[in-house]
Backbone as a printed PyTorch tensor [residue, N CA C, xyz], in Angstrom:
tensor([[[ 94.4890, 182.9410,  84.7860],
         [ 95.3370, 182.3890,  85.8090],
         [ 95.5870, 180.9110,  85.5510]],

        [[ 96.6950, 180.4030,  86.0200],
         [ 97.0410, 179.0070,  85.8050],
         [ 96.0600, 178.1090,  86.5490]],

        [[ 95.4740, 177.1560,  85.8370],
         [ 94.5450, 176.2440,  86.5030],
         [ 95.2720, 175.3570,  87.4920]],

        [[ 96.4750, 174.9320,  87.1230],
         [ 97.2490, 174.0780,  88.0260],
         [ 97.7690, 174.9030,  89.1930]],

        [[ 98.2940, 176.0740,  88.9070],
         [ 98.9330, 176.8880,  89.9280],
         [ 97.9990, 177.3770,  91.0100]],

        [[ 96.7490, 177.6500,  90.6760],
         [ 95.8660, 178.2180,  91.6950],
         [ 95.2270, 177.1620,  92.5920]],

        [[ 95.3520, 175.8770,  92.2340],
         [ 94.8280, 174.8250,  93.1110],
         [ 95.7300, 174.6950,  94.3340]],

        [[ 95.1670, 174.6630,  95.5250],
         [ 96.0210, 174.4620,  96.7030],
         [ 96.4910, 173.0040,  96.7820]],

        [[ 97.6440, 172.8190,  97.4110],
         [ 98.1850, 171.4670,  97.6190],
         [ 97.7140, 170.9910,  98.9900]],

        [[ 96.8520, 169.9650,  99.0550],
         [ 96.3910, 169.4930, 100.3690],
         [ 97.5190, 168.7600, 101.1020]],

        [[ 97.5940, 168.9770, 102.4070],
         [ 98.6100, 168.3250, 103.2330],
         [ 97.9610, 167.1950, 104.0300]],

        [[ 98.3480, 165.9410, 103.7880],
         [ 97.8120, 164.8340, 104.5810],
         [ 98.3120, 164.9280, 106.0230]],

        [[ 97.6650, 164.2270, 106.9310],
         [ 98.1400, 164.2460, 108.3210],
         [ 99.5560, 163.6700, 108.4210]],

        [[100.3800, 164.2920, 109.2360],
         [101.7570, 163.8290, 109.4230],
         [102.7510, 164.4780, 108.4850]],

        [[102.2980, 165.3710, 107.6090],
         [103.1970, 166.0540, 106.6750],
         [103.3170, 167.5180, 107.0840]],

        [[104.5700, 167.9880, 107.1840],
         [104.8070, 169.3870, 107.5260],
         [105.6190, 170.0340, 106.4080]],

        [[105.3200, 171.3070, 106.1600],
         [106.0240, 172.0750, 105.1340],
         [106.6270, 173.2990, 105.8070]],

        [[107.9330, 173.5030, 105.5910],
         [108.6200, 174.6800, 106.1210],
         [109.2250, 175.4430, 104.9600]],

        [[109.0920, 176.7700, 105.0100],
         [109.6030, 177.6150, 103.9450],
         [110.6330, 178.5570, 104.5350]],

        [[111.8350, 178.5580, 103.9220],
         [112.9060, 179.4440, 104.3620],
         [113.4470, 180.1540, 103.1270]],

        [[112.9280, 181.3380, 102.8640],
         [113.3400, 182.0570, 101.6600],
         [112.8140, 181.3500, 100.4260]],

        [[113.7250, 180.8770,  99.5690],
         [113.3330, 180.1580,  98.3560],
         [113.4260, 178.6520,  98.5260]],

        [[113.6480, 178.1690,  99.7320],
         [113.7980, 176.7360,  99.9840],
         [112.5380, 176.1910, 100.6430]],

        [[112.0190, 175.1210, 100.0800],
         [110.8490, 174.4460, 100.6450],
         [111.3030, 173.0900, 101.1700]],

        [[110.9410, 172.8010, 102.4190],
         [111.2990, 171.5230, 103.0400],
         [110.0000, 170.8240, 103.4280]],

        [[109.8200, 169.6050, 102.9100],
         [108.6210, 168.8180, 103.1890],
         [109.0490, 167.5770, 103.9550]],

        [[108.4450, 167.3630, 105.1310],
         [108.7700, 166.2160, 105.9710],
         [107.5120, 165.3780, 106.1560]],

        [[107.6720, 164.0690, 106.0330],
         [106.5310, 163.1710, 106.1810],
         [106.9680, 161.8260, 106.7160]],

        [[106.0710, 160.8470, 106.6850],
         [106.3810, 159.5270, 107.2380],
         [107.5130, 158.7950, 106.5120]],

        [[107.7020, 159.0470, 105.2150],
         [108.7480, 158.3450, 104.4550],
         [110.0760, 159.0820, 104.4390]],

        [[110.1350, 160.2860, 104.9810],
         [111.4010, 161.0100, 104.9880],
         [111.2090, 162.4930, 104.7540]],

        [[112.2510, 163.0970, 104.2040],
         [112.2710, 164.5460, 104.0320],
         [112.8150, 164.8980, 102.6550]],

        [[112.2040, 165.8850, 102.0120],
         [112.6710, 166.3800, 100.7170],
         [112.8580, 167.8830, 100.7930]],

        [[113.9380, 168.3790, 100.1970],
         [114.2420, 169.8100, 100.1880],
         [114.4430, 170.2280,  98.7420]],

        [[113.8910, 171.3940,  98.3720],
         [114.0200, 171.8810,  97.0060],
         [113.9900, 173.4010,  96.9930]],

        [[114.7950, 173.9820,  96.1160],
         [114.7570, 175.4230,  95.8910],
         [113.6900, 175.7080,  94.8440]],

        [[112.8680, 176.7110,  95.1140],
         [111.8330, 177.0910,  94.1600],
         [112.2530, 178.3840,  93.4780]],

        [[111.6730, 178.6910,  92.3190],
         [112.0300, 179.9340,  91.6310],
         [111.7660, 181.1610,  92.5100]],

        [[112.6580, 182.1330,  92.4390],
         [112.6370, 183.2860,  93.3370],
         [111.3370, 184.0990,  93.2940]],

        [[110.7370, 184.3990,  92.1360],
         [109.5700, 185.2810,  92.1730],
         [108.3190, 184.6610,  92.7940]],

        [[108.2240, 183.3530,  92.8690],
         [107.0240, 182.7080,  93.3920],
         [106.9830, 182.8200,  94.9140]],

        [[105.7800, 183.0030,  95.4510],
         [105.6240, 183.0450,  96.9080],
         [104.7500, 181.8760,  97.3320]],

        [[105.1600, 181.2160,  98.4000],
         [104.4750, 180.0280,  98.8940],
         [104.0160, 180.2970, 100.3140]],

        [[102.7360, 180.0740, 100.5870],
         [102.2030, 180.2350, 101.9350],
         [101.6260, 178.9060, 102.4070]],

        [[101.9300, 178.5740, 103.6530],
         [101.3870, 177.3630, 104.2570],
         [100.1870, 177.7780, 105.0840]],

        [[ 99.0160, 177.2710, 104.7040],
         [ 97.7880, 177.5700, 105.4210],
         [ 97.3890, 176.4100, 106.3020]],

        [[ 96.1230, 176.3790, 106.6430],
         [ 95.5950, 175.3280, 107.4980],
         [ 95.3500, 174.0760, 106.6550]],

        [[ 96.2840, 173.1400, 106.6840],
         [ 96.1310, 171.8870, 105.9540],
         [ 96.3590, 171.9780, 104.4590]],

        [[ 96.9410, 173.0850, 103.9700],
         [ 97.1940, 173.2050, 102.5480],
         [ 98.3190, 174.2000, 102.2900]],

        [[ 98.8700, 174.1010, 101.0810],
         [ 99.9270, 175.0080, 100.6420],
         [ 99.4180, 175.7340,  99.4050]],

        [[ 99.5830, 177.0550,  99.3790],
         [ 99.1130, 177.8650,  98.2630],
         [100.2990, 178.5680,  97.6140]],

        [[100.3760, 178.5240,  96.2800],
         [101.4370, 179.1920,  95.5230],
         [100.8190, 180.3750,  94.7910]],

        [[101.4470, 181.5430,  94.8940],
         [100.9680, 182.7250,  94.1820],
         [102.1060, 183.3120,  93.3650]],

        [[101.7200, 184.0630,  92.3130],
         [102.7140, 184.6880,  91.4620],
         [102.5630, 186.2030,  91.5500]],

        [[103.6630, 186.9320,  91.3390],
         [103.6030, 188.3870,  91.5030],
         [102.9010, 189.1210,  90.3650]],

        [[103.0990, 188.6860,  89.1100],
         [102.4840, 189.3590,  87.9680],
         [101.9380, 188.3260,  87.0030]],

        [[101.3070, 188.8160,  85.9360],
         [100.7960, 187.9260,  84.8990],
         [101.7370, 187.8500,  83.7100]],

        [[103.0140, 188.1670,  83.9290],
         [104.0000, 188.0580,  82.8620],
         [104.1860, 186.6140,  82.4360]],

        [[104.7300, 186.4520,  81.2390],
         [104.8740, 185.1110,  80.6720],
         [105.7290, 184.2010,  81.5620]],

        [[106.8500, 184.6860,  82.0540],
         [107.7290, 183.8780,  82.9100],
         [107.0210, 183.4810,  84.1970]],

        [[106.3340, 184.4290,  84.8230],
         [105.6560, 184.1310,  86.0910],
         [104.5020, 183.1580,  85.8880]],

        [[103.8090, 183.2730,  84.7570],
         [102.7270, 182.3210,  84.4760],
         [103.2740, 180.9060,  84.3200]],

        [[104.4190, 180.7950,  83.6330],
         [104.9830, 179.4560,  83.4160],
         [105.5350, 178.8550,  84.7050]],

        [[106.0890, 179.6960,  85.5670],
         [106.6450, 179.1890,  86.8270],
         [105.5710, 178.8660,  87.8620]],

        [[104.3850, 179.4480,  87.7170],
         [103.3330, 179.2760,  88.7120],
         [102.8990, 177.8150,  88.8200]],

        [[102.4870, 177.2260,  87.7040],
         [102.0480, 175.8280,  87.7180],
         [103.1910, 174.8770,  88.0210]],

        [[104.3990, 175.2080,  87.5300],
         [105.5650, 174.3660,  87.7960],
         [105.8450, 174.2690,  89.2870]],

        [[105.8540, 175.4170,  89.9630],
         [106.1560, 175.4390,  91.3930],
         [105.1240, 174.6490,  92.1840]],

        [[103.8590, 174.8090,  91.8360],
         [102.8050, 174.0730,  92.5310],
         [102.9560, 172.5680,  92.3110]],

        [[103.2870, 172.1620,  91.0800],
         [103.4650, 170.7420,  90.7850],
         [104.6620, 170.1550,  91.5250]],

        [[105.7530, 170.9110,  91.6150],
         [106.9320, 170.4220,  92.3300],
         [106.6160, 170.1920,  93.7950]],

        [[105.8880, 171.1140,  94.4110],
         [105.5380, 170.9630,  95.8330],
         [104.5700, 169.8000,  96.0160]],

        [[103.6030, 169.6500,  95.1030],
         [102.6610, 168.5250,  95.1950],
         [103.3910, 167.1950,  95.0520]],

        [[104.3880, 167.1250,  94.1690],
         [105.1670, 165.8900,  94.0040],
         [105.9890, 165.5910,  95.2550]],

        [[106.4900, 166.6250,  95.9180],
         [107.2380, 166.4140,  97.1570],
         [106.3210, 165.8510,  98.2410]],

        [[105.1060, 166.3860,  98.3510],
         [104.1450, 165.9060,  99.3550],
         [103.7850, 164.4530,  99.0750]],

        [[103.5480, 164.1130,  97.8040],
         [103.2360, 162.7230,  97.4510],
         [104.4280, 161.8160,  97.7310]],

        [[105.6310, 162.3000,  97.4870],
         [106.8320, 161.5060,  97.7050],
         [107.0520, 161.1380,  99.1560]],

        [[106.8080, 162.0720, 100.0790],
         [107.0560, 161.7730, 101.4960],
         [105.9010, 161.0090, 102.1240]],

        [[104.7540, 160.8910, 101.4200],
         [103.6550, 160.0950, 101.9620],
         [103.5740, 158.7140, 101.3110]],

        [[103.5750, 158.6480,  99.9770],
         [103.4150, 157.3690,  99.2740],
         [104.7000, 156.9040,  98.5990]],

        [[105.4880, 157.8270,  98.0890],
         [106.6880, 157.4740,  97.3460],
         [106.3630, 157.2100,  95.8900]],

        [[107.4060, 157.0050,  95.1010],
         [107.2490, 156.7660,  93.6710],
         [107.9170, 155.4550,  93.2890]],

        [[107.4320, 154.8490,  92.2000],
         [107.9560, 153.5610,  91.7570],
         [107.9010, 153.4840,  90.2460]],

        [[108.9570, 152.9400,  89.6460],
         [108.9860, 152.6640,  88.2110],
         [109.3300, 151.1950,  88.0340]],

        [[108.6140, 150.5270,  87.1440],
         [108.8620, 149.1200,  86.8480],
         [109.4450, 149.0030,  85.4500]],

        [[110.5010, 148.1970,  85.3270],
         [111.1520, 147.9620,  84.0460],
         [111.1270, 146.4690,  83.7460]],

        [[111.0850, 146.1300,  82.4530],
         [111.1060, 144.7310,  82.0190],
         [112.2880, 144.5180,  81.0920]],

        [[112.9310, 143.3630,  81.1840],
         [113.9970, 142.9820,  80.2690],
         [113.4270, 141.9520,  79.3030]],

        [[113.5420, 142.2340,  78.0100],
         [113.0180, 141.3300,  76.9870],
         [114.1810, 140.9090,  76.1120]],

        [[114.4580, 139.6270,  76.0780],
         [115.5390, 139.1060,  75.2510],
         [116.0670, 137.8160,  75.8410]],

        [[116.5700, 136.9510,  74.9930],
         [117.0930, 135.6750,  75.4500],
         [118.3720, 135.9070,  76.2440]],

        [[118.3900, 135.4430,  77.4810],
         [119.5640, 135.5860,  78.3250],
         [119.6850, 136.9370,  79.0160]],

        [[118.7470, 137.8390,  78.8020],
         [118.7890, 139.1380,  79.4700],
         [118.3180, 138.9440,  80.9050]],

        [[119.1060, 139.4180,  81.8510],
         [118.7110, 139.2930,  83.2600],
         [119.3670, 140.3930,  84.0840]],

        [[118.7810, 140.6230,  85.2380],
         [119.2740, 141.6480,  86.1500],
         [119.4310, 141.0410,  87.5330]],

        [[120.3260, 141.6220,  88.3270],
         [120.4970, 141.2140,  89.7200],
         [121.0220, 142.4020,  90.5000]],

        [[120.8790, 142.3250,  91.8100],
         [121.3780, 143.3770,  92.6850],
         [122.5010, 142.7910,  93.5260]],

        [[123.6680, 143.4440,  93.4880],
         [124.8170, 143.0380,  94.2970],
         [125.1440, 144.2180,  95.2040]],

        [[124.8710, 144.0510,  96.5060],
         [125.0170, 145.1840,  97.4200],
         [123.9300, 146.1960,  97.0860]],

        [[124.3320, 147.3970,  96.6830],
         [123.3660, 148.3990,  96.2110],
         [123.3820, 148.5130,  94.6950]],

        [[124.3900, 147.9070,  94.0460],
         [124.5490, 148.0430,  92.6010],
         [123.5770, 147.1610,  91.8440]],

        [[123.1100, 147.6910,  90.7220],
         [122.3010, 146.9170,  89.7900],
         [123.2390, 146.3620,  88.7280]],

        [[123.2220, 145.0440,  88.5360],
         [124.0810, 144.3890,  87.5480],
         [123.1850, 143.8550,  86.4370]],

        [[123.4710, 144.2950,  85.2010],
         [122.6590, 143.9100,  84.0450],
         [123.4710, 143.0540,  83.0840]],

        [[122.8910, 141.9410,  82.6420],
         [123.4350, 141.1250,  81.5580],
         [122.4620, 141.2760,  80.3980]],

        [[122.8230, 142.1250,  79.4340],
         [121.8920, 142.4390,  78.3510],
         [122.5350, 142.2850,  76.9800]],

        [[123.3350, 141.2460,  76.8080],
         [123.8620, 140.9330,  75.4940],
         [125.1900, 141.5710,  75.1540]],

        [[125.7950, 142.3130,  76.0610],
         [127.1240, 142.8570,  75.8180],
         [128.1650, 141.8310,  76.2350]],

        [[129.4230, 142.0690,  75.8840],
         [130.4800, 141.1500,  76.2660],
         [130.8160, 141.2570,  77.7520]],

        [[130.2700, 142.2580,  78.4250],
         [130.5420, 142.4800,  79.8410],
         [129.2340, 142.8110,  80.5530]],

        [[129.2650, 142.6910,  81.8740],
         [128.1060, 143.0850,  82.6690],
         [128.1230, 144.5990,  82.8300]],

        [[126.9460, 145.1910,  82.9020],
         [126.8300, 146.6320,  83.1250],
         [126.3910, 146.8400,  84.5650]],

        [[127.1910, 147.6180,  85.3130],
         [126.8800, 147.8940,  86.7150],
         [126.4500, 149.3450,  86.8340]],

        [[125.3390, 149.5640,  87.5480],
         [124.8170, 150.9120,  87.7590],
         [124.6180, 151.1110,  89.2490]],

        [[125.2200, 152.1730,  89.7830],
         [125.0770, 152.5180,  91.1970],
         [123.9620, 153.5560,  91.3320]],

        [[122.9130, 153.2570,  92.0950],
         [121.8230, 154.2200,  92.2250],
         [122.2190, 155.3830,  93.1470]],

        [[121.6270, 156.5520,  92.9480],
         [121.9130, 157.6720,  93.8410],
         [121.2830, 157.4490,  95.2180]],

        [[121.6630, 158.2650,  96.1690],
         [121.1000, 158.1610,  97.5170],
         [119.5990, 158.4210,  97.4620]],

        [[118.8450, 157.6650,  98.2180],
         [117.3970, 157.8430,  98.2500],
         [116.6500, 156.9950,  97.2330]],

        [[117.3620, 156.2330,  96.4230],
         [116.7240, 155.3690,  95.4230],
         [117.0400, 153.9230,  95.7710]],

        [[116.0040, 153.0930,  95.8070],
         [116.1530, 151.6840,  96.1430],
         [115.8020, 150.8540,  94.9110]],

        [[116.6480, 149.8820,  94.5920],
         [116.4120, 149.0220,  93.4350],
         [116.1910, 147.5990,  93.9200]],

        [[115.1380, 146.9600,  93.3930],
         [114.8430, 145.5750,  93.7070],
         [114.6540, 144.8130,  92.4060]],

        [[115.0010, 143.5210,  92.4450],
         [114.8240, 142.6490,  91.2760],
         [113.9890, 141.4530,  91.7300]],

        [[112.6450, 141.5490,  91.6340],
         [111.8050, 140.4350,  92.0750],
         [111.9250, 139.2020,  91.1970]],

        [[112.2460, 139.3880,  89.9080],
         [112.4640, 138.2840,  88.9700],
         [113.6380, 138.6880,  88.0910]],

        [[114.3560, 137.7240,  87.5140],
         [115.5270, 138.0850,  86.7030],
         [115.2220, 139.0140,  85.5350]],

        [[113.9700, 139.0520,  85.0760],
         [113.6320, 139.8870,  83.9230],
         [112.8180, 141.1200,  84.2950]],

        [[112.7880, 141.4880,  85.5750],
         [112.0480, 142.6900,  85.9640],
         [112.8330, 143.4560,  87.0240]],

        [[112.7020, 144.7730,  86.9700],
         [113.4060, 145.6680,  87.8870],
         [112.3810, 146.6370,  88.4580]],

        [[112.4620, 146.8800,  89.7790],
         [111.5940, 147.8430,  90.4440],
         [112.4800, 148.9180,  91.0530]],

        [[112.2120, 150.1780,  90.6940],
         [112.9830, 151.3100,  91.2170],
         [112.0340, 152.1350,  92.0720]],

        [[112.4030, 152.3500,  93.3500],
         [111.5540, 153.0770,  94.2920],
         [112.3240, 154.2100,  94.9370]],

        [[111.5850, 155.2390,  95.3340],
         [112.1860, 156.3540,  96.0470],
         [111.1460, 157.4050,  96.3820]],

        [[111.5850, 158.4430,  97.0880],
         [110.6840, 159.5160,  97.4890],
         [110.6030, 160.6320,  96.4610]],

        [[111.6880, 160.8760,  95.7480],
         [111.7450, 161.9870,  94.8110],
         [111.3810, 161.4890,  93.4100]],

        [[110.3290, 162.0550,  92.8430],
         [109.8620, 161.6400,  91.5190],
         [110.9360, 161.8490,  90.4640]],

        [[111.6750, 162.9390,  90.5960],
         [112.6920, 163.2750,  89.6010],
         [113.8320, 162.2560,  89.5930]],

        [[114.3420, 161.8840,  90.7690],
         [115.4710, 160.9500,  90.8110],
         [115.0430, 159.5310,  90.4320]],

        [[113.8170, 159.1300,  90.7870],
         [113.3270, 157.8030,  90.3940],
         [113.1900, 157.7230,  88.8770]],

        [[112.6080, 158.7400,  88.2710],
         [112.4630, 158.7620,  86.8170],
         [113.7950, 158.8300,  86.0990]],

        [[114.7330, 159.6050,  86.6510],
         [116.0580, 159.7140,  86.0420],
         [116.8040, 158.3820,  86.1130]],

        [[116.6940, 157.6930,  87.2520],
         [117.3520, 156.3950,  87.4020],
         [116.7460, 155.3660,  86.4380]],

        [[115.4190, 155.3740,  86.2950],
         [114.7670, 154.4530,  85.3600],
         [115.2110, 154.7430,  83.9260]],

        [[115.3610, 156.0110,  83.5850],
         [115.8060, 156.3720,  82.2370],
         [117.2570, 155.9470,  82.0090]],

        [[118.0980, 156.0560,  83.0370],
         [119.4960, 155.6150,  82.9110],
         [119.5800, 154.1160,  82.6880]],

        [[118.7520, 153.3470,  83.4060],
         [118.7580, 151.8920,  83.2400],
         [118.2390, 151.5310,  81.8500]],

        [[117.1750, 152.1790,  81.4020],
         [116.6050, 151.8880,  80.0870],
         [117.5770, 152.2530,  78.9740]],

        [[118.3830, 153.2920,  79.1620],
         [119.3200, 153.7430,  78.1370],
         [120.4650, 152.7620,  77.9110]],

        [[120.6860, 151.8210,  78.8310],
         [121.7330, 150.8220,  78.6420],
         [121.4410, 149.9840,  77.4030]],

        [[120.1870, 149.5820,  77.2130],
         [119.7880, 148.8030,  76.0410],
         [118.3220, 149.1270,  75.7430]],

        [[118.0690, 150.2600,  75.0480],
         [116.6790, 150.5980,  74.7360],
         [116.0510, 149.5490,  73.8170]],

        [[114.7360, 149.3920,  73.8600],
         [114.1090, 148.3800,  73.0160],
         [114.2780, 148.7100,  71.5360]],

        [[114.6320, 147.6930,  70.7590],
         [114.8440, 147.9290,  69.3360],
         [113.5780, 147.5090,  68.5690]],

        [[113.3310, 148.1360,  67.4120],
         [112.0310, 147.9710,  66.7550],
         [111.8450, 146.6780,  65.9620]],

        [[112.9020, 145.9090,  65.6910],
         [112.7460, 144.7300,  64.8290],
         [112.3620, 143.4820,  65.6050]],

        [[113.0440, 143.2190,  66.7130],
         [112.7100, 142.0410,  67.5160],
         [112.1040, 142.4170,  68.8570]],

        [[112.1920, 143.6900,  69.2560],
         [111.6200, 144.1470,  70.5180],
         [112.4990, 143.8700,  71.7140]],

        [[113.7560, 143.4520,  71.4800],
         [114.6490, 143.1380,  72.5890],
         [115.1500, 144.4230,  73.2400]],

        [[115.3730, 144.3610,  74.5510],
         [115.9180, 145.5060,  75.2600],
         [115.2490, 145.6890,  76.6090]],

        [[115.5060, 146.8380,  77.2200],
         [114.9230, 147.1790,  78.5170],
         [113.8250, 148.1970,  78.2480]],

        [[112.6170, 147.9050,  78.7460],
         [111.4900, 148.8130,  78.5320],
         [110.7390, 149.0250,  79.8350]],

        [[109.9790, 150.1120,  79.8770],
         [109.1010, 150.3590,  81.0130],
         [107.9880, 149.3200,  80.9850]],

        [[107.4830, 148.9400,  82.1540],
         [106.3900, 147.9750,  82.2120],
         [105.1670, 148.5640,  81.5200]],

        [[104.6040, 147.8350,  80.6000],
         [103.4370, 148.2970,  79.8710],
         [103.7590, 149.1370,  78.6460]],

        [[105.0510, 149.4190,  78.3960],
         [105.4250, 150.2160,  77.2320],
         [105.2070, 149.3980,  75.9650]],

        [[104.6220, 150.0260,  74.9640],
         [104.4210, 149.3610,  73.6860],
         [105.5240, 149.8070,  72.7460]],

        [[106.2160, 148.8570,  72.1680],
         [107.3020, 149.1530,  71.2350],
         [106.7590, 149.0070,  69.8240]],

        [[106.8890, 150.0590,  69.0280],
         [106.4470, 149.9850,  67.6370],
         [107.3830, 149.0770,  66.8620]],

        [[106.8140, 148.0690,  66.2650],
         [107.6130, 147.0790,  65.5520],
         [107.6580, 147.4250,  64.0760]],

        [[108.8130, 147.1340,  63.4730],
         [108.9920, 147.3430,  62.0350],
         [109.0870, 145.9800,  61.3530]],

        [[108.7140, 145.9530,  60.1050],
         [108.8450, 144.7310,  59.3280],
         [110.3140, 144.6090,  58.9140]],

        [[110.8430, 143.4070,  58.9650],
         [112.2210, 143.1790,  58.5590],
         [112.3370, 143.1150,  57.0490]],

        [[113.5120, 142.7340,  56.5970],
         [113.7320, 142.5950,  55.1570],
         [112.9210, 141.4190,  54.6300]],

        [[112.4730, 141.5510,  53.4120],
         [111.7500, 140.4340,  52.8090],
         [112.7360, 139.6180,  51.9780]],

        [[112.5850, 138.3100,  52.0210],
         [113.4770, 137.4340,  51.2690],
         [113.0800, 137.3640,  49.8010]],

        [[114.0190, 136.9390,  48.9600],
         [113.7160, 136.8220,  47.5180],
         [113.1010, 135.4860,  47.2060]]])
């Protein structure tokens, strides 16, 4: 049996889970998240916990078992604590700012790059060279961070670009002179 799938998801106080067919709705202090789960999986809400079970031991059901449990656990964490990704800008003159809800990046192009975050994602710029992306849904926060990083990924020769906080960039040796 799946080690991840058979663990129950504990529900902190103030979090409610409602199941309607294949739709799971989790409500907590930070808001509400709704997600469709794979059809064969069954989810039961017990006393202070959520349990996911699978119908058979087939390969597809085994793979969906742990996935479904992880998705529900991420939803519970999202409505209680939320998720955050930190990005750093490395390079001379590289800076970020927020105008309205848009993130405006100056990263060495001839023009500014503007990125509009999706609903439920909040972007803050505490310093010109750092970006904080927050939200309830782990998937949308990670996707938004990846979109921002893809504007100017870190390059291996000088290390310039947008990187996750704490990310180590493998450096290459440049050309040697004669």
